[in-house]
């Protein structure tokens, strides 16, 4: 059994004395693991960094075997190393994909969205808004999409301000009434508009984080959400506080 594809490197762990096992999110073969022999060498170690885009050739005697990879670098995405918040974003993306994706199950739409997201990190100041939308897409692709098209109570499409934690549906400010404090925030960025303010992004991550935990993680046996996501949210809050102090 053998195939060739491209993918984003999600994780690396040591295997034996000189090899590593890598996890790669590929377009046609989904999240796939394999052994890279000599992976700790001076030649390969700099290439095998999470987030790097790789050309991978996988081979095994049988399909169910872990198999081995031959890898070639395509793109390093090393620019994030100089930006702590962007690096936290990269770690959150790779960790959440490793957490959520079943092995060897293709997710082509999510793959292409992830590629675009990784390319924004460290190169575009608007990447936090794109990351928020990426989490929304991750929920959608995992079968837990939110319905933000209209108010669940009135059917109105205007003045949408909240999300029901029970149903994942939008609720307008008027329909929320006295229940507003029990609902989750719905910043315009989750609706494809807004100015991308840091506060709106943080508010939106409260909502996506709720459903990542209550719906996605619950479906996976209540495994804890990777700490890398919490570290990203903390970094964004810290950046938000720093901007406030500098005004």
Coordinates of C-alpha atoms in Angstrom, one line a residue, residues 82-246:
X82 CA 8.6 35.8 15.7
X83 CA 5.0 36.5 16.8
X84 CA 3.9 34.8 20.1
X85 CA 0.2 35.3 19.4
X86 CA 0.4 33.9 15.9
X87 CA 2.4 31.0 17.2
X88 CA -0.3 30.3 19.8
X89 CA -2.8 30.4 16.9
X90 CA -0.8 27.8 15.0
X91 CA -0.6 25.6 18.0
X92 CA -4.3 25.9 18.6
X93 CA -5.1 24.9 15.0
X94 CA -2.8 21.9 14.9
X95 CA -3.9 20.7 18.4
X96 CA -7.6 21.0 17.6
X97 CA -7.2 19.1 14.3
X98 CA -5.4 16.3 16.1
X99 CA -8.1 16.3 18.7
X100 CA -11.1 16.4 16.5
X101 CA -10.3 14.5 13.3
X102 CA -10.8 10.8 13.0
X103 CA -7.7 9.2 11.5
X104 CA -7.7 8.6 7.7
X105 CA -11.1 10.3 7.2
X106 CA -10.8 13.0 4.4
X107 CA -12.2 16.5 5.1
X108 CA -11.3 18.3 1.9
X109 CA -13.3 21.5 2.6
X110 CA -11.8 21.9 6.1
X111 CA -8.3 21.1 4.7
X112 CA -8.5 24.0 2.2
X113 CA -9.8 26.3 4.9
X114 CA -7.0 25.2 7.2
X115 CA -4.4 25.9 4.5
X116 CA -5.7 29.4 4.0
X117 CA -5.8 29.9 7.8
X118 CA -2.2 28.8 8.3
X119 CA -1.0 31.0 5.6
X120 CA -2.6 34.1 7.2
X121 CA -0.8 33.6 10.6
X122 CA 2.0 36.1 11.0
X123 CA 1.3 37.7 7.6
X124 CA -2.1 39.4 8.1
X125 CA -3.3 41.4 11.1
X126 CA -6.9 40.2 10.5
X127 CA -6.0 36.5 11.2
X128 CA -7.8 36.4 14.6
X129 CA -11.1 37.0 12.9
X130 CA -10.3 34.3 10.3
X131 CA -9.4 32.0 13.2
X132 CA -12.8 32.5 14.8
X133 CA -14.5 31.6 11.5
X134 CA -12.2 28.6 11.2
X135 CA -13.4 27.3 14.6
X136 CA -17.0 27.8 13.3
X137 CA -16.0 25.8 10.2
X138 CA -14.4 23.0 12.3
X139 CA -17.7 22.6 14.2
X140 CA -19.6 22.5 11.0
X141 CA -17.3 19.9 9.4
X142 CA -17.5 17.7 12.5
X143 CA -21.3 17.7 12.3
X144 CA -22.0 20.4 15.0
X145 CA -22.7 23.5 12.9
X146 CA -24.5 26.4 14.4
X147 CA -27.6 27.9 12.8
X148 CA -27.0 31.6 12.7
X149 CA -29.2 32.4 9.8
X150 CA -32.3 33.7 11.7
X151 CA -33.7 34.2 15.1
X152 CA -34.9 30.9 16.6
X153 CA -37.8 32.7 18.4
X154 CA -39.1 35.2 15.9
X155 CA -37.6 34.1 12.6
X156 CA -36.2 37.6 12.1
X157 CA -32.9 37.9 10.3
X158 CA -32.0 41.3 11.8
X159 CA -30.6 42.3 15.1
X160 CA -29.1 38.9 15.8
X161 CA -27.1 39.2 19.1
X162 CA -27.0 35.9 20.9
X163 CA -26.7 32.2 20.5
X164 CA -28.8 29.6 22.4
X165 CA -26.4 27.3 24.3
X166 CA -29.1 24.6 24.1
X167 CA -29.8 24.6 20.3
X168 CA -26.9 26.5 18.8
X169 CA -29.4 28.8 17.0
X170 CA -29.3 32.6 16.8
X171 CA -31.5 34.8 18.9
X172 CA -32.3 38.5 18.3
X173 CA -31.7 41.1 21.0
X174 CA -35.5 41.8 21.1
X175 CA -36.5 38.2 21.4
X176 CA -33.9 37.5 24.1
X177 CA -35.5 39.8 26.6
X178 CA -34.8 38.8 30.2
X179 CA -33.0 35.7 29.0
X180 CA -30.1 37.6 27.5
X181 CA -27.8 36.8 30.4
X182 CA -28.2 33.1 29.9
X183 CA -27.3 33.2 26.2
X184 CA -24.0 33.2 24.4
X185 CA -22.6 36.3 22.6
X186 CA -23.1 36.5 18.8
X187 CA -20.6 39.2 17.5
X188 CA -21.1 40.2 13.9
X189 CA -17.8 38.5 12.9
X190 CA -19.6 35.2 13.4
X191 CA -22.1 36.4 10.8
X192 CA -19.5 37.4 8.3
X193 CA -19.5 41.1 9.1
X194 CA -18.2 43.4 11.8
X195 CA -14.9 45.3 12.0
X196 CA -12.8 42.4 13.4
X197 CA -12.2 44.1 16.8
X198 CA -10.3 42.1 19.3
X199 CA -13.1 42.2 21.8
X200 CA -15.6 40.8 19.3
X201 CA -13.2 38.0 18.4
X202 CA -12.7 37.1 22.1
X203 CA -16.5 37.2 22.6
X204 CA -17.0 34.9 19.6
X205 CA -14.4 32.5 20.9
X206 CA -16.5 32.2 24.1
X207 CA -19.3 30.9 21.9
X208 CA -17.4 28.6 19.7
X209 CA -15.5 27.3 22.8
X210 CA -18.7 26.4 24.5
X211 CA -19.8 24.2 21.6
X212 CA -16.3 22.7 21.1
X213 CA -16.6 21.6 24.7
X214 CA -20.3 20.7 25.1
X215 CA -20.9 19.2 21.7
X216 CA -17.7 18.1 20.0
X217 CA -15.6 17.0 23.1
X218 CA -18.7 15.3 24.6
X219 CA -19.1 13.3 21.4
X220 CA -15.5 12.2 21.8
X221 CA -16.0 10.8 25.3
X222 CA -15.6 14.2 27.1
X223 CA -11.9 14.4 26.3
X224 CA -10.6 17.8 27.4
X225 CA -10.1 20.4 24.8
X226 CA -6.4 20.9 24.1
X227 CA -4.7 23.4 26.3
X228 CA -3.2 25.1 23.3
X229 CA -6.6 26.7 22.6
X230 CA -6.9 28.2 26.1
X231 CA -3.4 29.6 25.7
X232 CA -4.4 31.3 22.4
X233 CA -7.5 32.8 24.1
X234 CA -5.3 34.1 26.9
X235 CA -2.8 35.6 24.5
X236 CA -5.7 37.4 22.6
X237 CA -7.1 38.7 25.9
X238 CA -3.6 39.9 26.9
X239 CA -3.1 41.6 23.6
X240 CA -6.5 43.2 24.0
X241 CA -5.6 44.5 27.5
X242 CA -2.3 45.9 26.2
X243 CA -4.0 47.8 23.4
X244 CA -6.4 49.3 26.0
X245 CA -3.5 50.5 28.2
X246 CA -1.7 52.0 25.2

